[in-house]
mmCIF file of C-alpha atoms in Angstrom:
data_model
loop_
_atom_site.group_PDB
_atom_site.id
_atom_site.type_symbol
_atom_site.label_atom_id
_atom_site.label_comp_id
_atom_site.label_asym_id
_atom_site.label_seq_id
_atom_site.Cartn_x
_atom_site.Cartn_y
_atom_site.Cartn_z
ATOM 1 C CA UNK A 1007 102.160 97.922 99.910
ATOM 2 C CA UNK A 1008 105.124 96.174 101.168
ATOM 3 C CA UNK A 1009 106.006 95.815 104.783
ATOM 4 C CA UNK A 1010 109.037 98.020 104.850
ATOM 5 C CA UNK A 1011 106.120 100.737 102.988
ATOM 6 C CA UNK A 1012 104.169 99.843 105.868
ATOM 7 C CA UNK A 1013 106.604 100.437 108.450
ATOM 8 C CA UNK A 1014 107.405 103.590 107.020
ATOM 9 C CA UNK A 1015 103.983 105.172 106.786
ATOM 10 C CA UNK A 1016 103.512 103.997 110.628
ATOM 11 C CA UNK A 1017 106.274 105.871 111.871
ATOM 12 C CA UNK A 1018 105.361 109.274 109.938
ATOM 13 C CA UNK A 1019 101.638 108.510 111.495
ATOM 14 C CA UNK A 1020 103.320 107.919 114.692
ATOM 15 C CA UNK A 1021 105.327 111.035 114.643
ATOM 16 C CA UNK A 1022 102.492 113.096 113.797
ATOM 17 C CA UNK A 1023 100.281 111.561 116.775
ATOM 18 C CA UNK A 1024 102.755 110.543 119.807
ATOM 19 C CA UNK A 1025 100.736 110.520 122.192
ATOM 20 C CA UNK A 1026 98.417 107.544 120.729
ATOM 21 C CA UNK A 1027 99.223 103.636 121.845
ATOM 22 C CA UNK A 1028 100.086 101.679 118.565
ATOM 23 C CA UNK A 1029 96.514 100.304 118.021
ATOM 24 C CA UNK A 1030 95.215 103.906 117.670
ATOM 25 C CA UNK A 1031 97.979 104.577 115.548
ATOM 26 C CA UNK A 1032 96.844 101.684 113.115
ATOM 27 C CA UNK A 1033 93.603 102.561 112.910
ATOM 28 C CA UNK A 1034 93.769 106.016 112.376
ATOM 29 C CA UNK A 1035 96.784 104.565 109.579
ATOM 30 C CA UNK A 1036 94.065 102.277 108.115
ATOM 31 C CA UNK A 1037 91.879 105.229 107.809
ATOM 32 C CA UNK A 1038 94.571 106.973 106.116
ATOM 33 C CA UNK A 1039 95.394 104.512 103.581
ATOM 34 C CA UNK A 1040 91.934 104.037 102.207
ATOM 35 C CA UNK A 1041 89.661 101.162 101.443
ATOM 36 C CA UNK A 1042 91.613 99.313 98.990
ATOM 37 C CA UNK A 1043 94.235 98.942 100.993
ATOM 38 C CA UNK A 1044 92.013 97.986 104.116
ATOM 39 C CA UNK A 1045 90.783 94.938 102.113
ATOM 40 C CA UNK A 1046 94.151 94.014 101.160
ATOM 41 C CA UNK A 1047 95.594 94.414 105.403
ATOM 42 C CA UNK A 1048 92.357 92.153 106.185
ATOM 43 C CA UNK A 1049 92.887 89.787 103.077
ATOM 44 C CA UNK A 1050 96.119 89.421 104.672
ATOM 45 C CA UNK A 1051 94.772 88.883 108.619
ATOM 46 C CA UNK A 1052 91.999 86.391 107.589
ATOM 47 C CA UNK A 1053 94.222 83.998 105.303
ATOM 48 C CA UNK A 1054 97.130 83.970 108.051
ATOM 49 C CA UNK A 1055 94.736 82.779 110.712
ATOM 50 C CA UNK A 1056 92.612 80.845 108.497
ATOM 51 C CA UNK A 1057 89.448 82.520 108.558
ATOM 52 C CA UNK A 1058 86.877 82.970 105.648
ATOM 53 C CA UNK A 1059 85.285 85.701 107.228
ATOM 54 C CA UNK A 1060 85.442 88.434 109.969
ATOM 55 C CA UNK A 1061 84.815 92.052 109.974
ATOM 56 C CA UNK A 1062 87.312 94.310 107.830
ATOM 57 C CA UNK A 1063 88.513 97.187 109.708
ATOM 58 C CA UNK A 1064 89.592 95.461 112.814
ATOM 59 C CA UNK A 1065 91.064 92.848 110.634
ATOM 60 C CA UNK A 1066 93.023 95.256 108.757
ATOM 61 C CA UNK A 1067 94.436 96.930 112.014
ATOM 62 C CA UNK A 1068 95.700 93.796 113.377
ATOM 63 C CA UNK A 1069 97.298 92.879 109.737
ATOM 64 C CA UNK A 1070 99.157 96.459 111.019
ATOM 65 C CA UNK A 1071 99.897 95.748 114.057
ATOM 66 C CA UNK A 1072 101.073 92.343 113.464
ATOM 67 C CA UNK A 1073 103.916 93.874 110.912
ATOM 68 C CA UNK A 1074 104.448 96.534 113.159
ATOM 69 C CA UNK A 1075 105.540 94.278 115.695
ATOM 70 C CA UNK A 1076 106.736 91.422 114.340
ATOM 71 C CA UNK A 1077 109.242 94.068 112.297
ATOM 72 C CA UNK A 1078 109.819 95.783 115.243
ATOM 73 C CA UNK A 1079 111.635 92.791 116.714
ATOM 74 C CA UNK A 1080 112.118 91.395 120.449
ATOM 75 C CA UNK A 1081 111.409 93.624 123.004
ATOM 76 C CA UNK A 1082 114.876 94.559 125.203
#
């Protein structure tokens, strides 16, 4: 899944849940998305902070949240 995939899917999670804060919104996004995919958002977490292990799902929701907001830009 690409980033701009990602980015996408958050928003339509987002929409359907507004009244969650962004980490909900991940998880519940991660949960969506399957197990495949969580491996591959943790995969990504672990190797950017250099990390052989850690546990999966709350690596995969900061692999989210880190694209989230890192796509999301500066805050005005």
């Amino acid at each position: 899944m690409t980033d701009e995939q990602l980015i996408v899917e958050f928003a339509l999670t987002r929409l359907d849940y507004p009244d969650l804060d962004l980490e909900e919104i991940a998880a519940l996004l991660v949960r969506r998305l399957g197990e495949e995919q969580m491996l591959d958002f943790a995969g990504h977490t672990l190797a950017a902070r250099g990390e052989l292990r850690g546990a999966v799902f709350p690596s995969a929701v900061e692999h989210v949240l880190r694209v989230v907001l890192t796509l999301r830009g500066p805050a005005d």
